[in-house]
Coordinates of C-alpha atoms in Angstrom, one line a residue:
M1 CA 0.0 -0.2 0.1
K2 CA 3.0 2.2 0.9
S3 CA 4.6 1.2 -2.2
R4 CA 1.5 1.8 -4.3
R5 CA 1.4 5.5 -2.9
Y6 CA 5.0 6.1 -3.2
F7 CA 4.8 5.0 -7.1
K8 CA 1.5 7.0 -7.4
Y9 CA 3.5 10.2 -6.0
L10 CA 6.6 9.2 -8.7
F11 CA 4.5 9.2 -11.2
S12 CA 2.8 12.6 -10.1
I13 CA 6.6 13.8 -10.1
I14 CA 7.5 12.7 -13.7
L15 CA 4.1 14.3 -15.2
L16 CA 4.9 17.6 -13.5
F17 CA 8.5 17.5 -14.9
L18 CA 7.3 16.3 -18.6
F19 CA 4.7 18.9 -18.7
S20 CA 7.2 21.6 -17.7
G21 CA 9.9 20.8 -20.0
F22 CA 12.3 19.6 -17.3
F23 CA 13.2 23.3 -17.0
P24 CA 12.2 26.2 -14.9
G25 CA 9.7 28.5 -16.7
K26 CA 9.0 26.0 -19.6
G27 CA 5.4 25.3 -17.8
D28 CA 5.0 28.7 -18.4
L29 CA 5.7 29.3 -21.7
Y30 CA 3.7 25.9 -22.8
F31 CA 0.9 27.5 -20.8
E32 CA 1.0 30.8 -22.9
I33 CA 1.5 28.6 -26.3
S34 CA -1.7 26.7 -25.3
K35 CA -3.7 29.7 -24.3
N36 CA -2.9 32.0 -27.1
I37 CA -3.5 28.9 -29.7
D38 CA -6.8 28.6 -28.1
L39 CA -7.4 32.3 -28.3
F40 CA -6.3 32.5 -32.1
G41 CA -8.5 29.3 -33.0
S42 CA -11.6 31.1 -31.4
V43 CA -10.5 34.5 -33.3
Y44 CA -10.5 32.4 -36.6
K45 CA -13.6 30.2 -36.4
E46 CA -15.9 33.4 -35.1
I47 CA -14.6 35.7 -37.8
S48 CA -14.7 32.6 -40.7
L49 CA -18.5 32.0 -39.7
N50 CA -20.3 35.2 -38.9
Y51 CA -18.1 37.9 -40.6
V52 CA -20.7 39.9 -42.9
D53 CA -19.0 38.7 -46.5
D54 CA -17.9 35.3 -47.2
I55 CA -14.3 34.2 -45.9
D56 CA -12.0 31.9 -47.3
P57 CA -10.5 30.0 -44.6
E58 CA -7.4 28.5 -46.2
K59 CA -6.5 32.4 -47.7
F60 CA -7.6 33.8 -44.4
M61 CA -5.4 31.3 -42.0
R62 CA -2.5 32.0 -44.6
E63 CA -2.7 35.6 -43.9
G64 CA -2.5 35.2 -40.2
I65 CA 0.6 33.0 -40.6
K66 CA 2.0 35.6 -42.5
G67 CA 1.1 38.2 -40.1
M68 CA 2.9 36.2 -37.1
L69 CA 5.8 35.6 -39.1
N70 CA 6.4 38.9 -40.5
S71 CA 7.2 39.9 -36.8
L72 CA 10.2 37.5 -37.1
D73 CA 13.1 37.7 -39.5
P74 CA 12.3 37.3 -43.2
Y75 CA 14.5 33.5 -43.2
T76 CA 11.5 32.2 -41.4
I77 CA 9.0 31.2 -43.6
F78 CA 5.8 29.1 -44.2
V79 CA 6.2 27.1 -47.4
D80 CA 2.5 26.4 -48.9
E81 CA 2.1 22.9 -50.3
N82 CA 2.5 24.7 -54.3
K83 CA 6.1 25.5 -53.3
K84 CA 6.7 22.1 -52.1
E85 CA 9.2 21.4 -55.3
D86 CA 11.1 24.7 -54.2
I87 CA 11.8 23.0 -51.0
E88 CA 12.9 19.7 -52.7
L89 CA 15.2 22.0 -54.7
I90 CA 16.9 23.4 -51.7
T91 CA 17.5 20.7 -49.6
N92 CA 18.0 17.9 -52.3
G93 CA 19.3 19.7 -55.6
K94 CA 16.3 17.8 -57.7
Y95 CA 12.9 18.5 -58.5
G96 CA 9.9 17.4 -61.2
G97 CA 10.6 19.4 -64.4
V98 CA 11.3 19.6 -68.0
G99 CA 14.7 20.8 -68.0
I100 CA 14.8 24.3 -68.6
S101 CA 15.6 27.6 -66.8
I102 CA 12.8 30.8 -67.6
G103 CA 13.7 34.6 -66.9
I104 CA 12.1 38.0 -68.2
R105 CA 14.1 39.3 -71.7
G106 CA 12.5 42.5 -72.6
D107 CA 8.9 42.1 -72.1
N108 CA 8.7 38.2 -72.5
V109 CA 9.0 35.4 -70.4
T110 CA 12.1 33.3 -72.1
V111 CA 13.8 30.2 -71.8
V112 CA 17.4 31.2 -70.9
E113 CA 18.9 27.5 -70.3
V114 CA 18.4 24.4 -71.6
L115 CA 19.7 21.2 -69.4
D116 CA 21.4 18.4 -71.4
G117 CA 19.5 15.4 -71.4
Y118 CA 15.9 16.4 -69.9
S119 CA 12.7 16.1 -72.2
A120 CA 13.1 20.0 -73.2
Q121 CA 16.3 19.6 -74.9
R122 CA 15.3 15.9 -76.3
Q123 CA 12.2 17.7 -78.2
G124 CA 14.2 20.7 -79.4
I125 CA 13.2 23.6 -77.1
R126 CA 15.9 26.5 -77.3
I127 CA 17.6 29.1 -75.3
G128 CA 15.6 32.3 -76.7
D129 CA 12.2 30.6 -77.2
I130 CA 9.4 32.4 -75.9
L131 CA 6.9 31.0 -73.6
L132 CA 3.2 32.2 -74.5
E133 CA 1.4 29.4 -72.5
A134 CA 1.7 26.7 -70.3
G135 CA -1.0 24.4 -70.3
S136 CA -4.2 26.4 -71.1
I137 CA -2.7 29.5 -68.8
K138 CA -1.3 32.5 -70.6
I139 CA 2.2 33.3 -69.6
T140 CA 3.3 37.2 -68.6
P141 CA 6.3 38.8 -66.9
A142 CA 3.7 39.6 -64.1
N143 CA 2.7 35.4 -63.5
M144 CA 6.2 34.1 -64.4
E145 CA 6.3 32.8 -60.5
D146 CA 3.2 30.9 -60.9
I147 CA 4.3 29.7 -64.4
S148 CA 7.2 28.2 -62.8
S149 CA 5.4 26.4 -60.6
L150 CA 2.6 25.1 -63.5
V151 CA 6.0 23.7 -65.2
K152 CA 7.1 21.9 -62.6
G153 CA 5.3 18.8 -61.4
K154 CA 5.2 15.1 -60.5
P155 CA 7.7 12.9 -62.5
G156 CA 5.8 11.2 -65.1
T157 CA 3.0 13.6 -65.8
E158 CA 2.7 16.1 -69.0
V159 CA 2.8 19.7 -69.6
E160 CA 2.1 21.2 -73.0
L161 CA 4.0 24.7 -73.4
K162 CA 3.3 27.1 -76.6
V163 CA 6.5 28.9 -77.8
L164 CA 7.4 31.5 -80.1
R165 CA 10.8 31.1 -81.5
N166 CA 13.1 34.3 -83.1
G167 CA 12.4 34.8 -86.8
D168 CA 9.2 32.8 -86.7
K169 CA 5.6 33.7 -87.7
D170 CA 4.1 30.3 -86.1
T171 CA 4.4 29.4 -82.7
L172 CA 5.3 25.8 -81.6
I173 CA 3.9 23.4 -79.2
F174 CA 6.0 20.9 -77.2
N175 CA 4.1 18.2 -75.1
L176 CA 6.7 17.5 -72.6
I177 CA 7.1 14.7 -69.6
R178 CA 8.6 16.0 -66.6
E179 CA 11.3 14.2 -65.2
E180 CA 13.3 14.2 -62.1
V181 CA 15.9 17.0 -62.7
I182 CA 19.4 17.2 -60.6
V183 CA 20.6 20.5 -60.7
K184 CA 24.2 21.1 -60.7
N185 CA 26.0 23.1 -57.8
L186 CA 29.3 22.6 -59.6
I187 CA 28.7 24.2 -62.7
Y188 CA 32.5 24.3 -63.8
Y189 CA 35.4 22.9 -62.8
G190 CA 39.2 22.4 -64.8
F191 CA 42.7 23.6 -65.1
Y192 CA 42.3 27.1 -66.3
P193 CA 44.2 28.4 -67.9
E194 CA 44.3 25.0 -69.7
R195 CA 48.0 24.8 -69.8
S196 CA 48.4 25.6 -66.2
N197 CA 48.5 23.6 -62.7
N198 CA 45.9 25.9 -61.7
V199 CA 42.1 24.7 -60.9
Y200 CA 39.0 27.2 -61.2
M201 CA 35.8 25.8 -59.6
K202 CA 32.5 27.7 -60.2
L203 CA 30.1 26.6 -57.2
T204 CA 26.6 28.2 -57.4
S205 CA 24.6 26.6 -54.5
F206 CA 25.1 24.3 -51.6
S207 CA 22.0 21.7 -52.2
R208 CA 22.5 18.2 -51.0
S209 CA 25.3 16.8 -54.3
A210 CA 27.4 19.8 -53.7
S211 CA 29.9 18.1 -51.6
D212 CA 29.8 14.8 -54.1
E213 CA 30.5 17.2 -57.0
V214 CA 33.1 18.8 -55.5
K215 CA 35.0 15.6 -54.6
K216 CA 34.3 13.7 -57.8
A217 CA 36.0 16.8 -59.7
L218 CA 39.1 17.2 -57.6
K219 CA 39.7 13.4 -57.8
E220 CA 39.1 13.8 -61.5
L221 CA 41.5 16.8 -61.8
K222 CA 44.1 15.4 -59.5
A223 CA 44.3 12.0 -61.6
E224 CA 44.9 14.1 -64.6
K225 CA 48.0 16.1 -63.2
E226 CA 49.5 17.7 -59.9
I227 CA 47.0 20.9 -58.4
K228 CA 49.4 23.4 -57.4
S229 CA 46.7 26.4 -57.1
L230 CA 42.7 26.3 -56.9
I231 CA 40.7 29.5 -57.3
L232 CA 37.0 28.3 -55.7
D233 CA 34.3 30.9 -56.9
L234 CA 31.5 31.5 -54.4
R235 CA 30.4 35.1 -56.4
G236 CA 26.7 35.0 -56.4
N237 CA 26.4 31.7 -54.6
P238 CA 23.4 32.7 -51.8
G239 CA 24.0 29.2 -49.6
G240 CA 22.2 25.9 -49.1
L241 CA 22.8 23.5 -46.5
L242 CA 25.0 23.8 -43.6
D243 CA 26.2 20.1 -43.5
V244 CA 27.0 20.3 -47.1
A245 CA 29.3 23.5 -46.5
V246 CA 31.1 21.7 -43.8
D247 CA 31.7 18.7 -45.9
I248 CA 33.2 21.2 -48.8
I249 CA 35.3 23.0 -46.3
D250 CA 36.5 19.6 -44.9
K251 CA 38.4 18.8 -48.2
F252 CA 40.5 22.0 -47.7
L253 CA 41.4 22.2 -43.9
E254 CA 43.3 20.1 -41.7
K255 CA 42.1 17.0 -40.1
G256 CA 40.7 18.3 -36.8
E257 CA 40.3 22.0 -37.6
L258 CA 37.5 23.9 -36.2
I259 CA 34.8 24.5 -39.0
V260 CA 32.1 26.6 -37.4
T261 CA 29.9 26.5 -34.2
T262 CA 26.4 27.3 -34.4
K263 CA 24.4 28.6 -31.3
G264 CA 20.8 28.3 -30.6
R265 CA 18.5 30.2 -27.8
D266 CA 20.2 28.2 -24.9
E267 CA 23.6 26.9 -23.9
I268 CA 22.2 23.0 -25.2
S269 CA 22.0 24.1 -28.4
I270 CA 25.8 24.8 -29.0
K271 CA 27.1 22.5 -31.9
E272 CA 31.0 22.5 -33.3
Y273 CA 31.6 21.0 -36.5
H274 CA 35.5 19.7 -37.1
A275 CA 37.3 18.7 -40.1
V276 CA 37.6 15.0 -40.0
Q277 CA 39.4 14.3 -42.9
E278 CA 43.0 14.8 -44.7
P279 CA 42.6 17.7 -47.2
M280 CA 42.4 16.8 -50.8
I281 CA 44.7 18.9 -52.4
G282 CA 47.4 19.2 -49.8
N283 CA 49.1 22.6 -48.9
A284 CA 48.1 23.9 -52.7
K285 CA 47.5 27.6 -53.0
L286 CA 43.8 28.5 -52.5
V287 CA 41.9 31.5 -53.3
V288 CA 38.1 32.0 -52.7
L289 CA 36.4 34.9 -54.7
I290 CA 32.9 36.2 -52.9
N291 CA 31.1 39.5 -53.4
G292 CA 27.7 40.9 -52.0
G293 CA 25.7 37.6 -53.6
S294 CA 27.9 35.7 -51.5
A295 CA 25.6 34.4 -48.5
S296 CA 25.3 32.0 -45.8
A297 CA 26.9 28.6 -46.8
S298 CA 29.4 30.5 -48.7
E299 CA 30.1 32.8 -45.9
I300 CA 30.7 29.7 -43.6
V301 CA 33.2 28.2 -46.3
A302 CA 35.3 31.9 -47.0
G303 CA 35.1 32.3 -43.0
A304 CA 36.8 29.2 -42.1
I305 CA 39.1 29.5 -44.8
Q306 CA 40.1 33.1 -43.7
D307 CA 40.4 32.2 -40.0
H308 CA 42.7 29.2 -40.3
D309 CA 44.7 31.2 -42.8
R310 CA 44.1 28.3 -45.5
G311 CA 43.6 30.6 -48.4
V312 CA 43.1 34.3 -49.5
I313 CA 39.7 35.7 -49.8
L314 CA 39.4 38.0 -52.6
G315 CA 36.8 40.5 -54.3
T316 CA 33.9 42.6 -52.7
K317 CA 32.4 42.3 -49.1
S318 CA 29.9 39.4 -48.7
Y319 CA 26.4 39.2 -47.9
G320 CA 26.4 39.2 -44.1
K321 CA 23.8 36.1 -43.3
G322 CA 25.1 34.5 -40.5
L323 CA 21.8 32.6 -39.7
V324 CA 21.0 28.8 -39.8
Q325 CA 17.3 27.7 -40.8
T326 CA 15.8 24.1 -40.0
I327 CA 13.0 23.1 -42.3
T328 CA 10.1 21.1 -40.4
P329 CA 7.5 19.2 -42.4
L330 CA 3.9 20.3 -41.5
N331 CA 0.7 18.6 -42.4
Y332 CA -1.0 18.8 -45.6
N333 CA 2.4 18.8 -47.8
T334 CA 3.4 22.1 -46.1
S335 CA 6.7 23.1 -43.9
I336 CA 8.0 25.8 -41.9
K337 CA 11.5 26.9 -42.4
I338 CA 12.4 28.6 -39.2
T339 CA 15.9 30.5 -37.8
T340 CA 17.2 27.9 -35.2
A341 CA 20.8 29.0 -34.5
K342 CA 23.4 31.8 -35.6
Y343 CA 26.7 30.8 -36.9
Y344 CA 29.7 31.5 -35.5
T345 CA 33.6 31.1 -37.5
P346 CA 36.4 29.6 -35.9
S347 CA 37.5 33.0 -34.7
G348 CA 34.2 33.3 -33.0
R349 CA 32.8 35.9 -35.4
C350 CA 29.5 36.2 -36.4
I351 CA 29.1 37.5 -39.6
Q352 CA 25.3 38.7 -39.4
K353 CA 24.8 42.0 -41.0
I354 CA 21.3 42.9 -40.0
D355 CA 20.4 42.5 -36.3
Y356 CA 16.6 42.0 -36.2
S357 CA 16.5 42.8 -32.5
K358 CA 13.7 41.1 -30.5
E359 CA 14.3 43.7 -27.7
S360 CA 12.4 46.5 -29.7
D361 CA 10.7 47.3 -33.2
I362 CA 14.3 48.3 -34.4
I363 CA 16.3 46.5 -37.4
I364 CA 19.8 47.5 -36.8
N365 CA 22.4 47.3 -39.9
V366 CA 26.0 46.5 -38.1
D367 CA 27.6 48.2 -40.9
S368 CA 26.8 51.3 -39.0
M369 CA 28.4 49.9 -35.6
I370 CA 32.0 49.5 -34.7
A371 CA 33.0 46.2 -35.7
T372 CA 34.6 43.7 -33.4
S373 CA 38.0 42.3 -34.2
Y374 CA 39.2 39.0 -34.0
S375 CA 42.5 36.9 -34.8
T376 CA 43.4 34.4 -37.2
D377 CA 45.8 31.5 -36.7
N378 CA 48.3 33.5 -38.2
D379 CA 47.5 36.5 -36.0
R380 CA 46.0 38.3 -38.9
I381 CA 43.1 40.9 -37.7
V382 CA 39.6 40.2 -39.1
Y383 CA 36.2 41.7 -38.4
G384 CA 33.0 40.3 -37.3
A385 CA 29.7 41.6 -38.3
G386 CA 28.4 42.9 -41.7
G387 CA 29.6 39.8 -43.9
I388 CA 33.3 38.5 -44.7
T389 CA 35.5 41.2 -45.6
P390 CA 38.2 39.9 -48.4
D391 CA 41.9 39.9 -47.8
T392 CA 42.4 41.6 -51.2
T393 CA 39.7 43.9 -52.3
V394 CA 38.6 44.2 -55.9
E395 CA 35.9 45.8 -57.3
F396 CA 34.2 43.8 -60.2
E397 CA 34.3 46.4 -63.4
I398 CA 30.9 48.1 -63.7
E399 CA 29.7 48.4 -67.0
G400 CA 28.5 51.9 -68.2
D401 CA 24.7 53.1 -68.4
L402 CA 24.6 52.2 -72.3
T403 CA 25.6 48.7 -71.3
A404 CA 23.4 48.3 -68.2
G405 CA 20.4 49.5 -70.7
L406 CA 21.2 46.8 -72.9
L407 CA 21.0 44.1 -70.3
A408 CA 18.2 45.4 -68.7
K409 CA 16.1 45.2 -72.1
G410 CA 17.4 42.0 -72.6
L411 CA 19.5 42.9 -75.9
F412 CA 22.8 40.9 -75.6
F413 CA 20.6 37.8 -75.2
K414 CA 17.9 38.6 -78.0
F415 CA 21.1 39.4 -80.6
A416 CA 22.8 36.6 -79.5
D417 CA 19.8 34.3 -81.0
Y418 CA 19.7 36.3 -84.0
Y419 CA 23.3 35.9 -84.7
Y420 CA 23.5 32.6 -83.9
Y421 CA 20.8 31.1 -85.5
R422 CA 21.7 33.1 -89.1
N423 CA 25.4 32.1 -89.1
I424 CA 24.9 28.2 -87.4
D425 CA 27.7 26.7 -89.5
E426 CA 30.0 29.5 -88.2
K427 CA 32.7 28.3 -85.7
F428 CA 32.8 30.2 -82.4
S429 CA 36.6 30.4 -82.9
S430 CA 36.2 32.2 -86.2
I431 CA 33.8 35.1 -85.1
N432 CA 35.0 38.2 -86.4
N433 CA 34.6 40.7 -83.6
E434 CA 34.5 43.8 -85.8
K435 CA 31.9 42.1 -87.9
L436 CA 30.1 41.2 -84.7
T437 CA 30.1 44.7 -83.4
N438 CA 28.9 46.0 -86.5
E439 CA 25.9 43.5 -86.8
F440 CA 24.9 44.3 -83.4
T441 CA 24.8 48.5 -84.4
K442 CA 22.8 47.4 -87.1
Y443 CA 20.1 45.1 -84.8
L444 CA 19.9 48.2 -82.4
K445 CA 18.9 50.0 -85.2
E446 CA 16.6 48.0 -86.6
N447 CA 15.1 47.2 -83.5
N448 CA 14.1 50.9 -82.6
F449 CA 16.6 51.0 -79.5
V450 CA 16.6 54.3 -77.9
Y451 CA 18.9 55.1 -75.4
K452 CA 19.2 58.0 -72.9
S453 CA 22.0 58.3 -69.9
E454 CA 21.2 59.4 -66.7
S455 CA 22.5 63.1 -67.5
E456 CA 20.3 63.1 -70.5
K457 CA 17.3 62.2 -68.4
Q458 CA 18.0 65.1 -65.8
L459 CA 18.2 67.0 -68.7
D460 CA 14.8 66.1 -69.9
E461 CA 13.6 67.3 -66.6
L462 CA 15.3 70.4 -66.4
I463 CA 13.7 71.3 -69.9
A464 CA 10.1 70.1 -69.0
D465 CA 10.6 72.4 -65.7
A466 CA 11.9 75.1 -67.9
N467 CA 8.5 74.9 -70.1
K468 CA 6.4 74.4 -67.2
K469 CA 7.5 77.7 -65.2
K470 CA 7.8 79.5 -68.4
L471 CA 11.2 80.6 -68.2
N472 CA 13.0 82.8 -70.7
E473 CA 12.7 81.1 -74.5
K474 CA 16.6 81.9 -74.7
V475 CA 17.1 80.1 -71.8
I476 CA 14.8 77.0 -73.2
A477 CA 16.4 77.1 -76.6
D478 CA 20.0 76.6 -74.8
L479 CA 18.8 73.8 -73.0
Q480 CA 17.6 72.2 -76.6
N481 CA 21.0 72.7 -77.8
V482 CA 22.7 70.9 -75.2
K483 CA 20.1 67.9 -75.6
K484 CA 21.2 68.0 -79.3
Y485 CA 25.0 67.3 -78.0
F486 CA 23.7 64.5 -75.6
E487 CA 22.3 62.7 -78.8
E488 CA 25.8 63.0 -80.4
I489 CA 27.3 61.7 -77.2
D490 CA 24.9 58.6 -77.0
N491 CA 25.4 57.7 -80.6
S492 CA 29.3 57.5 -79.9
E493 CA 29.0 55.5 -76.7
L494 CA 28.3 52.4 -78.7
T495 CA 32.0 52.9 -79.7
L496 CA 33.5 54.1 -76.4
Y497 CA 31.7 50.5 -74.4
K498 CA 32.5 48.6 -77.5
D499 CA 35.2 46.3 -75.5
E500 CA 32.4 45.6 -72.3
I501 CA 29.7 45.7 -74.8
L502 CA 31.7 42.7 -76.8
T503 CA 32.2 40.7 -73.6
E504 CA 28.3 40.5 -73.1
I505 CA 27.6 39.2 -76.8
K506 CA 30.4 36.9 -76.7
G507 CA 29.5 35.4 -73.2
E508 CA 25.9 35.3 -74.8
L509 CA 27.0 33.6 -77.8
A510 CA 29.4 30.9 -75.9
S511 CA 26.1 29.7 -74.1
R512 CA 24.7 28.9 -77.4
Y513 CA 27.6 27.3 -79.0
F514 CA 28.9 25.6 -75.6
G515 CA 26.2 25.8 -72.9
A516 CA 26.7 27.4 -69.5
E517 CA 30.2 25.9 -69.0
G518 CA 31.2 27.7 -72.1
R519 CA 29.6 31.1 -71.3
V520 CA 31.6 30.8 -67.7
E521 CA 34.8 29.5 -69.7
E522 CA 34.6 32.9 -71.9
L523 CA 33.5 35.4 -69.4
L524 CA 36.9 34.5 -67.5
K525 CA 39.1 36.1 -70.4
Y526 CA 37.4 39.1 -69.7
D527 CA 37.1 38.8 -65.8
T528 CA 39.4 41.3 -63.3
Q529 CA 38.8 39.4 -60.4
F530 CA 39.5 36.0 -61.8
R531 CA 42.7 37.7 -63.3
T532 CA 43.9 39.1 -59.9
A533 CA 43.4 35.9 -58.3
Y534 CA 45.5 33.8 -60.7
N535 CA 48.4 36.3 -60.4
L536 CA 48.2 36.0 -56.7
V537 CA 48.5 32.4 -56.8
S538 CA 51.1 32.6 -59.4
D539 CA 53.2 34.7 -56.8
Q540 CA 54.4 32.9 -53.8
T541 CA 55.8 36.3 -52.2
V542 CA 52.8 38.1 -52.5
Y543 CA 50.6 35.1 -51.5
N544 CA 52.9 34.3 -48.3
K545 CA 52.6 38.1 -47.1
L546 CA 49.1 38.8 -47.2
L547 CA 48.2 35.2 -45.0
N548 CA 51.3 36.2 -43.1
I549 CA 53.1 33.1 -43.4
K550 CA 56.9 33.2 -42.1

């Protein structure tokens, strides 16, 4: 009897601990959660049933969820069932689709890449084809995001695409079978320049297969000849999976070295990741290229390389995303991506740029604050917060206003189609640059391209203002004469920016001849940051000095 009372008492204690979460204060938290779920449900039910107008229950609930998440950081999001393919792409690097990438070029939704080996390529879809309809739904730039989810779908199912091809009057209809499309993370690797012992790798994401792709590439290249240096290009890489980033860094650091530390909101959520294998390229020189588009997993890689002085970070400052997200599946094919931790580089830096402070409604940009200094293994000074600052800053050459205007209208892309399919038998190596430039100038005139520099736009505003205020006619006439001068300058800008215009055209044409890899290789010829990196790995003295190697 006594023992029964004892076990009853013990069971009550265990239940108390279970419902209090084993930690002081957890019971209050669970009570608050329970109370507010009940309150939220009651409000939702009452409005859905009794509001004066009809309520769409699903849409109404989605707005409520969106409202809650808007009070947090922008990386904590609810993923609806129609975005399931996007989560599959982020986590596993694959999706159900037809093997095309689409983008807006000018006023049209256009095929910008066709992947080898999938139904779109096998049935003849081309880069530059304009998408008119998917199924029975018309395609416009306004609904491109919805169209993307329509083209994607369960492997084995069919989608009908109606396209307009450059130079053709009639539309073409393709009935394509969706397949499991595996997206490459490593879009280029090889010895570059070709006869050197320098490897160039372009990594665009960190989905599940990225580490295996890098490992396979390094094995293949090592079998070909000795790797004396490697340039890892993470420019524009928005990141991906934490464990994949860890696996990739593991191929370059010494066994046992700290790669990254993640810290959640309590002490038991701290986790350290260390290198568990010997480096695949030994002591070969290493340069990592970054820019403002390098984020998250890219910054984990760059931060670990920098803190251990394993290589030189070159380019411009990275994005500054030091937060870790966890994806949790929910009911009805939905999921939620929640920020669960911050990550810290081996020296202890958190490189998060924006502080979404929970203490107030203020969002703090840490670029405006004094950065804390840290030390690398070789006692170099590096700074926390606001992204990874390169060891050597090399600004990317910014195109002129004319080039930017041509890019915005998709005219390099469109001209590449126009030229390629009219000169289909011409070898890429045989293309005459002077002829190409003249053809492009002619193409712009035929398509009534109008270009106005920022200065001319401001002048137009000044003339309009002068007319509105009815200023002296002579003043207005003088301004009109200045405008004629600007028009003459605009016509000469095609010559002034000839080199960068030619670079853009050759890059687009290379993708028509050789695919995405060909485009990467062609653009490397004109890439100032790559050229600086290659010169750096070719000069042991400068390389050692930058890393403080004695």
